PDB file of C-alpha atoms in Angstrom:
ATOM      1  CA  UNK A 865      32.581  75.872 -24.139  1.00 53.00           C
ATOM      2  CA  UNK A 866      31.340  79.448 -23.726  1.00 71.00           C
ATOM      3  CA  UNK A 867      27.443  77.979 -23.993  1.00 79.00           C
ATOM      4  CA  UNK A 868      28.289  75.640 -21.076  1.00 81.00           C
ATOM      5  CA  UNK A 869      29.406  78.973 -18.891  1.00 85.00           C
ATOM      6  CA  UNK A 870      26.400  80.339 -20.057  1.00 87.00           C
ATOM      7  CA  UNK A 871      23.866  77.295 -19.448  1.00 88.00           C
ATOM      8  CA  UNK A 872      25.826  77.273 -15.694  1.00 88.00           C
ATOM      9  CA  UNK A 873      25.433  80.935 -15.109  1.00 90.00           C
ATOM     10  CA  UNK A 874      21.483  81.052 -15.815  1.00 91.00           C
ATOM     11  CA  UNK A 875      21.366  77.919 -12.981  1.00 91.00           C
ATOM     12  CA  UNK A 876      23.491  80.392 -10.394  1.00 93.00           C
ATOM     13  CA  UNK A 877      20.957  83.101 -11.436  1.00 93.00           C
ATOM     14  CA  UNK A 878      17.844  81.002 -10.819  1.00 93.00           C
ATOM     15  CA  UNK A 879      19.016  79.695  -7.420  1.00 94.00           C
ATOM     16  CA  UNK A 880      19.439  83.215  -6.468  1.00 94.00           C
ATOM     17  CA  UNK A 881      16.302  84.265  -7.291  1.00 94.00           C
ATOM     18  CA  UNK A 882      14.917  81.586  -5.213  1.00 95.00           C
ATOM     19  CA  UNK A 883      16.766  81.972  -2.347  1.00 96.00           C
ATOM     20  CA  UNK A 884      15.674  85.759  -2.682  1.00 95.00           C
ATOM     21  CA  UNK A 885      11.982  84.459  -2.426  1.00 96.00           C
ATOM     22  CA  UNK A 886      12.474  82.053   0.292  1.00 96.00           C
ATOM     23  CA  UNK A 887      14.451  84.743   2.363  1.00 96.00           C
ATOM     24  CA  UNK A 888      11.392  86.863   2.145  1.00 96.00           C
ATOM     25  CA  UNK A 889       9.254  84.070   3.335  1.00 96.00           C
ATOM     26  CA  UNK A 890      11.078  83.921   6.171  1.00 96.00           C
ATOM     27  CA  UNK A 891      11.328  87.562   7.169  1.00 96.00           C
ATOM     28  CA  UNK A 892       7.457  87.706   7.124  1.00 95.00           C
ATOM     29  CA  UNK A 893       7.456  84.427   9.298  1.00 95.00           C
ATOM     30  CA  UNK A 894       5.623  86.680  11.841  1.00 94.00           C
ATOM     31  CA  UNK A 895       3.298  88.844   9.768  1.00 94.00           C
ATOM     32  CA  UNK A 896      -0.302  88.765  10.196  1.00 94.00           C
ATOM     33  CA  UNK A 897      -2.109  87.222   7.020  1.00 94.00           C
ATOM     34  CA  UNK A 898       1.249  86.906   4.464  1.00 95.00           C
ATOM     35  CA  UNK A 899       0.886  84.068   2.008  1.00 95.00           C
ATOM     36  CA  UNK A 900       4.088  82.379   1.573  1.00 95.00           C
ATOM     37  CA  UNK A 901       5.757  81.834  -1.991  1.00 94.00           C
ATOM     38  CA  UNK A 902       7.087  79.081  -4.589  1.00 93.00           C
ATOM     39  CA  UNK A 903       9.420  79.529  -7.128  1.00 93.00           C
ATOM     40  CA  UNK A 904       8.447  77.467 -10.499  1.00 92.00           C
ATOM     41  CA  UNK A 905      11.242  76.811 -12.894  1.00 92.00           C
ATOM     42  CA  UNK A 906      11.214  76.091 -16.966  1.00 91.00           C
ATOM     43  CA  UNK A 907      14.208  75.287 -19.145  1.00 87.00           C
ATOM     44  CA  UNK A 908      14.852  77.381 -22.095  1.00 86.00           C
ATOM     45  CA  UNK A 909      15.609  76.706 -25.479  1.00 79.00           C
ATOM     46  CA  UNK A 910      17.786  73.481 -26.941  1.00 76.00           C
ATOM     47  CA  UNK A 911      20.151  73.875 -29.529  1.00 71.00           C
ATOM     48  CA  UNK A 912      18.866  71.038 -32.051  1.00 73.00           C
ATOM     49  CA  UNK A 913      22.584  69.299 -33.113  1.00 75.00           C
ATOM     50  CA  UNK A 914      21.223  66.797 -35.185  1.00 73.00           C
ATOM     51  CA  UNK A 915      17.323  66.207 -35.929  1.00 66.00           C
ATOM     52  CA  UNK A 916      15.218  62.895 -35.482  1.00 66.00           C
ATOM     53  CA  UNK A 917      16.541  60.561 -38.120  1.00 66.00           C
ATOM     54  CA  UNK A 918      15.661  56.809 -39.336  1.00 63.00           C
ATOM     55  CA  UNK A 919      18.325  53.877 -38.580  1.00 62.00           C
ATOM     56  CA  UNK A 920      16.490  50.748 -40.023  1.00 63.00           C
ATOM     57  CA  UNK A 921      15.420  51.471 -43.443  1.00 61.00           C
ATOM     58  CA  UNK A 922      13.255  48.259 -43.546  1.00 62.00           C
ATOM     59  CA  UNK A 923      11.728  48.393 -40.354  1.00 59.00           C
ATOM     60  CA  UNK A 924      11.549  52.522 -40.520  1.00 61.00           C
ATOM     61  CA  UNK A 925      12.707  52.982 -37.480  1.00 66.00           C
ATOM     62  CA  UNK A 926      13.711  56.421 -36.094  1.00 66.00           C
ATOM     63  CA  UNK A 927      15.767  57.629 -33.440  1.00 70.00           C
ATOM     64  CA  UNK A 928      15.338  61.075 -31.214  1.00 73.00           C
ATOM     65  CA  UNK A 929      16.301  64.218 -32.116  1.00 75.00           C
ATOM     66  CA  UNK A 930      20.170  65.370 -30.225  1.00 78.00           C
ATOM     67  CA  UNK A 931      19.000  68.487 -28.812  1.00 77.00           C
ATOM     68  CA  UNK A 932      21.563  70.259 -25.687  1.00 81.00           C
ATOM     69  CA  UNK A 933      20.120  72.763 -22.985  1.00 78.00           C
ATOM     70  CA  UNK A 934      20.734  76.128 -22.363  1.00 84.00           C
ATOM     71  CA  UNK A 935      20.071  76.500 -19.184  1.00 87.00           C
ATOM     72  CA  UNK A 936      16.830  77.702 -16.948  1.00 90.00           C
ATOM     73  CA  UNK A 937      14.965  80.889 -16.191  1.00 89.00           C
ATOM     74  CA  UNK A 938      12.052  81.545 -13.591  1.00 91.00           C
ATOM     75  CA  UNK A 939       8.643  80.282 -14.883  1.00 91.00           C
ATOM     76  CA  UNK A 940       6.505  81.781 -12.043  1.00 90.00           C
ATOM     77  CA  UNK A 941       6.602  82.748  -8.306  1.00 92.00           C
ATOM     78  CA  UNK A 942       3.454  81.565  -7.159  1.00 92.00           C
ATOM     79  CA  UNK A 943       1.649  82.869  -4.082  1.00 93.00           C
ATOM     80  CA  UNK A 944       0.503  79.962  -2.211  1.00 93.00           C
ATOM     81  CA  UNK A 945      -3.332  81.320  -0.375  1.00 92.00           C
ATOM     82  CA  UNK A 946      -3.133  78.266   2.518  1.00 92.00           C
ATOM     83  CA  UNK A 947      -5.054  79.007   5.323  1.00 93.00           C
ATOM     84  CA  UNK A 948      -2.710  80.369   8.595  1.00 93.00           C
ATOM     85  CA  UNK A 949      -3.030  79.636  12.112  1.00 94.00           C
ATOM     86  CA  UNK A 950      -5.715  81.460  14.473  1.00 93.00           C
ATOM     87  CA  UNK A 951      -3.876  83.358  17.107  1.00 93.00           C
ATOM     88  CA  UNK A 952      -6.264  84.758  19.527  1.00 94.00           C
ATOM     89  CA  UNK A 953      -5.697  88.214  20.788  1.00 92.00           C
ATOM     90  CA  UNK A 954      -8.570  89.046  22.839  1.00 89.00           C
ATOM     91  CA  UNK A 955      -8.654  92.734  20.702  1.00 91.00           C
ATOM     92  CA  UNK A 956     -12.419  93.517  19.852  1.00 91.00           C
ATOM     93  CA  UNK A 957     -10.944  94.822  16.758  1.00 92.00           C
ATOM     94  CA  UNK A 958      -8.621  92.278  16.000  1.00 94.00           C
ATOM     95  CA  UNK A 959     -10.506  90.279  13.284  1.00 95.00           C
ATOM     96  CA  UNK A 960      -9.580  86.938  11.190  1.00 95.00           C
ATOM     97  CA  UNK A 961     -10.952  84.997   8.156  1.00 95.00           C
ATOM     98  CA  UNK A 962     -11.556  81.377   8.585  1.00 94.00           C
ATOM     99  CA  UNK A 963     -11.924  80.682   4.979  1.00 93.00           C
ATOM    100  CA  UNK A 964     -11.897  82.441   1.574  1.00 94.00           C
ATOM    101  CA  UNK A 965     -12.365  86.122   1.240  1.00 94.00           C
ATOM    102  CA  UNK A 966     -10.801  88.903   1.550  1.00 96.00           C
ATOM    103  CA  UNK A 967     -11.616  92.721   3.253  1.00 96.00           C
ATOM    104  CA  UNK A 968     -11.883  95.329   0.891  1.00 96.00           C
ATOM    105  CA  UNK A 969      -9.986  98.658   2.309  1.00 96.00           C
ATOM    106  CA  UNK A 970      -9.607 101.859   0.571  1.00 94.00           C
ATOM    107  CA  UNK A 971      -6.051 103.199  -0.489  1.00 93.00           C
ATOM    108  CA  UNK A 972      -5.504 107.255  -0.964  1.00 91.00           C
ATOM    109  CA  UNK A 973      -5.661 107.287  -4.094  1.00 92.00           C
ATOM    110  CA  UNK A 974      -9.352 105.828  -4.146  1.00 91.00           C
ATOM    111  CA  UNK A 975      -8.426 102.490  -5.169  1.00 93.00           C
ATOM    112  CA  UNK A 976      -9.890  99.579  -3.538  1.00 95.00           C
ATOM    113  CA  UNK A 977      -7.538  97.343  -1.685  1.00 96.00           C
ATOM    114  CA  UNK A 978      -7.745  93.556  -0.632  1.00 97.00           C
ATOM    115  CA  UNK A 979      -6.463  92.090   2.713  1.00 95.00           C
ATOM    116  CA  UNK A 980      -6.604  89.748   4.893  1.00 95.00           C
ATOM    117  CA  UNK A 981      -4.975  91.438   7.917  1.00 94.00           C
ATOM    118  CA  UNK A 982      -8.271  92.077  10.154  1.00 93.00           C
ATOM    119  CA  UNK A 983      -5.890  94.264  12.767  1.00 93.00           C
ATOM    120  CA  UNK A 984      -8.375  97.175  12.416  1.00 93.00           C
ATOM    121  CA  UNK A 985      -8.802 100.280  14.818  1.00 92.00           C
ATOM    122  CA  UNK A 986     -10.550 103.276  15.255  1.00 91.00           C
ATOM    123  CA  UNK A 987      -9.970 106.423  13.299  1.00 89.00           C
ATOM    124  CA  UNK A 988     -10.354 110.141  14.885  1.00 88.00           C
ATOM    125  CA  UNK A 989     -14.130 109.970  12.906  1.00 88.00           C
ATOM    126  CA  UNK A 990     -14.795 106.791  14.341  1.00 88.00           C
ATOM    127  CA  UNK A 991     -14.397 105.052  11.368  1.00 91.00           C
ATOM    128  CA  UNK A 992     -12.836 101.156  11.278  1.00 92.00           C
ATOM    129  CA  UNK A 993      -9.002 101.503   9.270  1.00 93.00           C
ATOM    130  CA  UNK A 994      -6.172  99.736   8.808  1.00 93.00           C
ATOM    131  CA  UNK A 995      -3.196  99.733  10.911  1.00 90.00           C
ATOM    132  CA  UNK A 996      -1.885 102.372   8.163  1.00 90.00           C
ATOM    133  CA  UNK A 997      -5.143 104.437   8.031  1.00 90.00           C
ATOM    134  CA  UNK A 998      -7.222 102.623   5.143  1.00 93.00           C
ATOM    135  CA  UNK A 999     -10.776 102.696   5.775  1.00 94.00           C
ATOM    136  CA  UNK A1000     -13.040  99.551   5.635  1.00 93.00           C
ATOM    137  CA  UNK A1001     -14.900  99.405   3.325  1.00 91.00           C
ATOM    138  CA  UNK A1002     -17.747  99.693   2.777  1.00 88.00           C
ATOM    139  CA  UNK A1003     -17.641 102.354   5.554  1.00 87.00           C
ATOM    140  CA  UNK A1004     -18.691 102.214   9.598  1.00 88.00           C
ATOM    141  CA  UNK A1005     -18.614 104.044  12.242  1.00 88.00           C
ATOM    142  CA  UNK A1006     -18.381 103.562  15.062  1.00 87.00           C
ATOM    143  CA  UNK A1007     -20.444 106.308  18.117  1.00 85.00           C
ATOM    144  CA  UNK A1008     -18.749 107.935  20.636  1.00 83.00           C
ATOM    145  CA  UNK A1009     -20.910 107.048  23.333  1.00 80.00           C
ATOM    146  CA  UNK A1010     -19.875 103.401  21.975  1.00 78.00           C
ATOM    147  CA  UNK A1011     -18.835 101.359  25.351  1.00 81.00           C
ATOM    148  CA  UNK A1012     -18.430  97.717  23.650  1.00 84.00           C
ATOM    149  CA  UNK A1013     -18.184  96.569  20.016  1.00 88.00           C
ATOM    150  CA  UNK A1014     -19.333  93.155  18.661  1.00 90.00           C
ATOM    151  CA  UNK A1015     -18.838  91.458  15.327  1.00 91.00           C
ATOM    152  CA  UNK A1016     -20.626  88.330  14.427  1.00 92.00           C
ATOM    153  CA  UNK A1017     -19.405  85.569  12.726  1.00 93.00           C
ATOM    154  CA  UNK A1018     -21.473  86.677   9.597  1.00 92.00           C
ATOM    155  CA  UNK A1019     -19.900  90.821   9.950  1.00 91.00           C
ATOM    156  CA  UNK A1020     -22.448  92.047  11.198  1.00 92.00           C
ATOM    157  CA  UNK A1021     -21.188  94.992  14.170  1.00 91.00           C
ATOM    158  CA  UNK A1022     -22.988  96.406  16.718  1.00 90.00           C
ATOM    159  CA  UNK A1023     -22.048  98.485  19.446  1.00 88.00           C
ATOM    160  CA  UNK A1024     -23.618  99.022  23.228  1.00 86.00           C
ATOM    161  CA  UNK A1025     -24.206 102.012  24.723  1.00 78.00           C
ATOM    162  CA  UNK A1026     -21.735 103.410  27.310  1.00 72.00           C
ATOM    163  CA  UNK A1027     -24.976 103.338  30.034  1.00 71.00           C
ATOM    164  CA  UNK A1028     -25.516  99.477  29.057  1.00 67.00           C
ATOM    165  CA  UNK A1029     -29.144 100.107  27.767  1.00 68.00           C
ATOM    166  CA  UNK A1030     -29.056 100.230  24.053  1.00 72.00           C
ATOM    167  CA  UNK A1031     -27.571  97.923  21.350  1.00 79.00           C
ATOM    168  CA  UNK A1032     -27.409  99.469  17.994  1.00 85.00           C
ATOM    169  CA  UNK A1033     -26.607  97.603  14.550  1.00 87.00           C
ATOM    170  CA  UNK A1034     -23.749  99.682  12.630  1.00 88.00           C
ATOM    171  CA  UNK A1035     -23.619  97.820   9.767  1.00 90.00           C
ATOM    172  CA  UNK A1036     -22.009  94.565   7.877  1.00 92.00           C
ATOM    173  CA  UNK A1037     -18.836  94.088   6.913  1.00 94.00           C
ATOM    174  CA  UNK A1038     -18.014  92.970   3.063  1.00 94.00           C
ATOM    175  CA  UNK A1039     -15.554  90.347   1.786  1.00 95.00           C
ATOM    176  CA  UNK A1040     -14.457  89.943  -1.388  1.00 96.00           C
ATOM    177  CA  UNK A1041     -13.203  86.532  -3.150  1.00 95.00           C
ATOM    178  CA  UNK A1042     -11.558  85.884  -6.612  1.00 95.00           C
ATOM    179  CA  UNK A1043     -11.361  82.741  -9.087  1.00 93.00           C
ATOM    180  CA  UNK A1044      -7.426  83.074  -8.524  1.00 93.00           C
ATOM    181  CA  UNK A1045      -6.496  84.563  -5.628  1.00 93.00           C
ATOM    182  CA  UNK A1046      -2.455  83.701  -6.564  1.00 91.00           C
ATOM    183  CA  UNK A1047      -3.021  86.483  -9.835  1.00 92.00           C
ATOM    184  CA  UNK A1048      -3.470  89.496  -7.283  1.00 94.00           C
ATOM    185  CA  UNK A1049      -0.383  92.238  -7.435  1.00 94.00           C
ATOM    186  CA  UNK A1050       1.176  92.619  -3.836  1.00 94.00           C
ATOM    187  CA  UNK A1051       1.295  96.325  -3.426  1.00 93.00           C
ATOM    188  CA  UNK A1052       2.937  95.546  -0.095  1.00 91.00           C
ATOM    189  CA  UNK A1053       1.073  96.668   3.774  1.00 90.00           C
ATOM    190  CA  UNK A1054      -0.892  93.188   3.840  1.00 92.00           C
ATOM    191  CA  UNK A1055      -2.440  94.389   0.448  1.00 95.00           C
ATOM    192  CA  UNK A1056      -3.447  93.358  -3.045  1.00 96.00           C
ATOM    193  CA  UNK A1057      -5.272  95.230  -5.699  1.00 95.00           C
ATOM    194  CA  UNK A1058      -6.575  93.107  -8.756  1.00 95.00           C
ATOM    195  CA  UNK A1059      -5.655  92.283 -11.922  1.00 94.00           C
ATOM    196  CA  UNK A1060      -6.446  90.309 -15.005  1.00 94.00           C
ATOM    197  CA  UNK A1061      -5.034  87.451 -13.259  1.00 92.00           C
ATOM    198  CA  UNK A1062      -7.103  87.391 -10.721  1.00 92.00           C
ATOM    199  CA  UNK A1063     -10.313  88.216 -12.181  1.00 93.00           C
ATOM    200  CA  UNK A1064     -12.717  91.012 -10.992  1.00 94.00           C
ATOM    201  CA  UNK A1065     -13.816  90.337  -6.904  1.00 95.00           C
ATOM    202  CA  UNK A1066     -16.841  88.612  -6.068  1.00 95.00           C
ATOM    203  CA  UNK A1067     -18.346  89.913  -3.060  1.00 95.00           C
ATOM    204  CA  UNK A1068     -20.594  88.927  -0.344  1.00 93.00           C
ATOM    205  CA  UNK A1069     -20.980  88.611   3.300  1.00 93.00           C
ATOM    206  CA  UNK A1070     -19.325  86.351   5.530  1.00 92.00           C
ATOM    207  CA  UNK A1071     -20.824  82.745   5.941  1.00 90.00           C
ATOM    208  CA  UNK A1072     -22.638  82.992   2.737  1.00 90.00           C
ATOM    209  CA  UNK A1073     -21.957  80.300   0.020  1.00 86.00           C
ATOM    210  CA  UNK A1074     -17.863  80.377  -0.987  1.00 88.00           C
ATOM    211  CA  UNK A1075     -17.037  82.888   1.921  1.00 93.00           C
ATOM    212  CA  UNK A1076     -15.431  81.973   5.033  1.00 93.00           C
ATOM    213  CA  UNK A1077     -16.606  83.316   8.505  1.00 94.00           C
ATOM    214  CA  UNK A1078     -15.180  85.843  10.939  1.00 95.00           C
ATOM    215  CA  UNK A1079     -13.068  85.643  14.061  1.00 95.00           C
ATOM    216  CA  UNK A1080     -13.512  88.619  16.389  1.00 94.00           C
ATOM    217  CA  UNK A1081     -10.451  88.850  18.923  1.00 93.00           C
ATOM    218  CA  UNK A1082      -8.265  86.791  16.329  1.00 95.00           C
ATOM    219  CA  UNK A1083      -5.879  87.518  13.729  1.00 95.00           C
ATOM    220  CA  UNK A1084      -5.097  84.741  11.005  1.00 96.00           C
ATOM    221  CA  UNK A1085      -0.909  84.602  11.148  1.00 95.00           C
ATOM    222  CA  UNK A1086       1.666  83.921   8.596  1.00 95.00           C
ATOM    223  CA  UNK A1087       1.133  80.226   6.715  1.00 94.00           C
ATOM    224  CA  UNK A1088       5.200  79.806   6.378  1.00 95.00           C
ATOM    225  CA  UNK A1089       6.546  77.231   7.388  1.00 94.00           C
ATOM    226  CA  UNK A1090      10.156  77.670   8.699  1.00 94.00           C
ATOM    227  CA  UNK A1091      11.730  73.661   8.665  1.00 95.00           C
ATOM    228  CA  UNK A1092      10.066  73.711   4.927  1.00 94.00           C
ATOM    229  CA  UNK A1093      11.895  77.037   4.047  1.00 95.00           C
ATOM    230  CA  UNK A1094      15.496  75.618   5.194  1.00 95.00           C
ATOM    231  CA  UNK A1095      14.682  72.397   3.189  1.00 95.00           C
ATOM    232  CA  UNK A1096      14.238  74.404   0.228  1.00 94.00           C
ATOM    233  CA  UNK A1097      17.033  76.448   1.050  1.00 95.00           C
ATOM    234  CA  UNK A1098      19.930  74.025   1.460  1.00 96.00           C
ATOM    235  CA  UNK A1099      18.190  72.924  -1.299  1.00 94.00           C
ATOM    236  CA  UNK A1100      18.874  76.176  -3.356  1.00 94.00           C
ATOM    237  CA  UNK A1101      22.042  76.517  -1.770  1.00 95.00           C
ATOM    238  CA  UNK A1102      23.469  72.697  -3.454  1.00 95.00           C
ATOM    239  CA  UNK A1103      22.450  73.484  -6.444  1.00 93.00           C
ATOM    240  CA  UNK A1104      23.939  77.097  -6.506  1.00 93.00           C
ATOM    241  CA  UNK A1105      27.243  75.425  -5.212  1.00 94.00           C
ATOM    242  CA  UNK A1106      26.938  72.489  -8.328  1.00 94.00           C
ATOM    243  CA  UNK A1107      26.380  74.577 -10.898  1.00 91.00           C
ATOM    244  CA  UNK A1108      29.053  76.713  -9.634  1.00 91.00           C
ATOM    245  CA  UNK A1109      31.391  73.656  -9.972  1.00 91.00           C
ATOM    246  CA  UNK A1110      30.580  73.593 -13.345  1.00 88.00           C
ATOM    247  CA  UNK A1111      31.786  77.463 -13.804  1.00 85.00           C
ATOM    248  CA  UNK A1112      34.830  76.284 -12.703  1.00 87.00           C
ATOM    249  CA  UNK A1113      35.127  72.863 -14.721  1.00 85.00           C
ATOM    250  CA  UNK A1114      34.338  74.815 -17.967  1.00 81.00           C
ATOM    251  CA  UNK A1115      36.846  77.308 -16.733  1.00 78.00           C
ATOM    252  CA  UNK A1116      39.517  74.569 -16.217  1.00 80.00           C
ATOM    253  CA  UNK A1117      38.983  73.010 -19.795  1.00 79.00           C
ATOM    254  CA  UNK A1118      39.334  76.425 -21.545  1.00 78.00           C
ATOM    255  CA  UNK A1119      42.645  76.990 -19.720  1.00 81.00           C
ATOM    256  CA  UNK A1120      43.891  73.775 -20.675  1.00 79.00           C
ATOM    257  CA  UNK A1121      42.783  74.730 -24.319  1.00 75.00           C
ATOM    258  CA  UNK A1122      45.006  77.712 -24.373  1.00 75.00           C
ATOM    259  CA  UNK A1123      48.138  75.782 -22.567  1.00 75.00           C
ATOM    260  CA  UNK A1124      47.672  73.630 -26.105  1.00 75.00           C
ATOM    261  CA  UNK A1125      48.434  76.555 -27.938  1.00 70.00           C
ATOM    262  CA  UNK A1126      51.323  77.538 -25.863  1.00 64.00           C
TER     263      UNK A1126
END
């Protein structure tokens, strides 16, 4: 009786855990770029109470193995990498990926970042960063005497002149792609650093072959879907409930056990 409290228990733990990722999804619903997540489920082992076995001698026919759960644990949490609407901001610095790739930004500690939050600015040096002060990489700056900034669908930025007469080229921007994007580490801040998972970063510019192309005055929103999240949900919720039920039923049956020995 204790295994089937047990066996009930890991099912209340699972559903937790998944309504823990779907509550997540749904407090990013509005953040720029965030990849939603899935939770995967496996059962565990079986308890084997009698093996396969043959019930026609003649014929040599045999019968299944009587094996009996013990209950379920999280396989995975996969990061689904669906494309997100376009919302158009009109920002010349505001920038989105229509397509694979990633921008490569530069932590403090020197590591190399991945995002796909394009809401860049302009640092005190002029350089392009992050809403939290991670530079582009690789690195440009933009002049002081800079009076517009354009970015081409294929990265490339250039700048006018605050008198109107000169156009200058400041450089390219970089993406970065992987074989399995889902295997990056979230490190949280729109970002993702690599792993074995993932595989090392392939990069190139934007519009070449496997890279998507670049949005200027767009940002690339959140890909979760809200009426999908309350399916699973309710969902979650049921089955936390049911297996809760169970608790209780095993519960019930051990008390009437003891009343036996009263």
């Amino acid at each position: 009786m204790n295994s089937s409290l047990r066996t009930s228990a890991s099912g209340m733990i699972a559903q937790q855990r998944m309504i823990d990722v779907i509550a997540n999804n749904l407090a990013n619903v509005n953040t720029t770029a965030f990849k939603r997540s899935r939770v995967s489920f496996e059962d565990v082992l079986y308890e084997t109470v009698q093996g396969d076995r043959v019930v026609n001698y003649q014929g040599s026919e045999t019968v299944a193995p009587v094996q009996i759960g013990k209950g379920v644990r999280i396989a995975a949490v996969l990061r689904l990498h669906a494309q997100g609407p376009s919302e158009q901001t009109q920002r010349p610095l505001d920038l989105s990926i229509e397509g694979e790739g990633f921008f490569q930004v530069q932590r403090p500690d020197g590591t190399t970042a991945y995002t796909r939050d394009g809401s860049f600015t302009i640092s005190d040096t002029g350089s392009l960063v992050t809403s939290d002060g991670h530079m582009l990489l690789p690195g440009i700056t933009i002049p002081q005497d800079a009076n517009s900034l354009a970015i081409s669908p294929d990265g490339i930025v250039s700048s006018t002149a605050a008198d109107g007469s000169t156009t200058s080229e400041l450089g390219r921007i970089e993406l970065a792609r992987f074989l399995n994007p889902s295997g990056l580490l979230s490190l949280g801040q729109n970002e993702y650093a690599e792993t074995s998972a993932s595989g090392e970063p392939v990069t190139g510019y934007a519009e070449d072959s496997g890279f998507g192309r670049l949005n200027q005055g767009s940002l690339e929103s959140s890909n979760v879907e809200i009426v999908q999240e309350m399916t699973d949900m309710i969902a979650a919720q049921r089955a936390y409930e049911i297996n809760a039920k169970a608790i209780t039923a095993g519960e019930q049956m051990l008390q009437a056990t003891n009343d036996l020995i009263r």
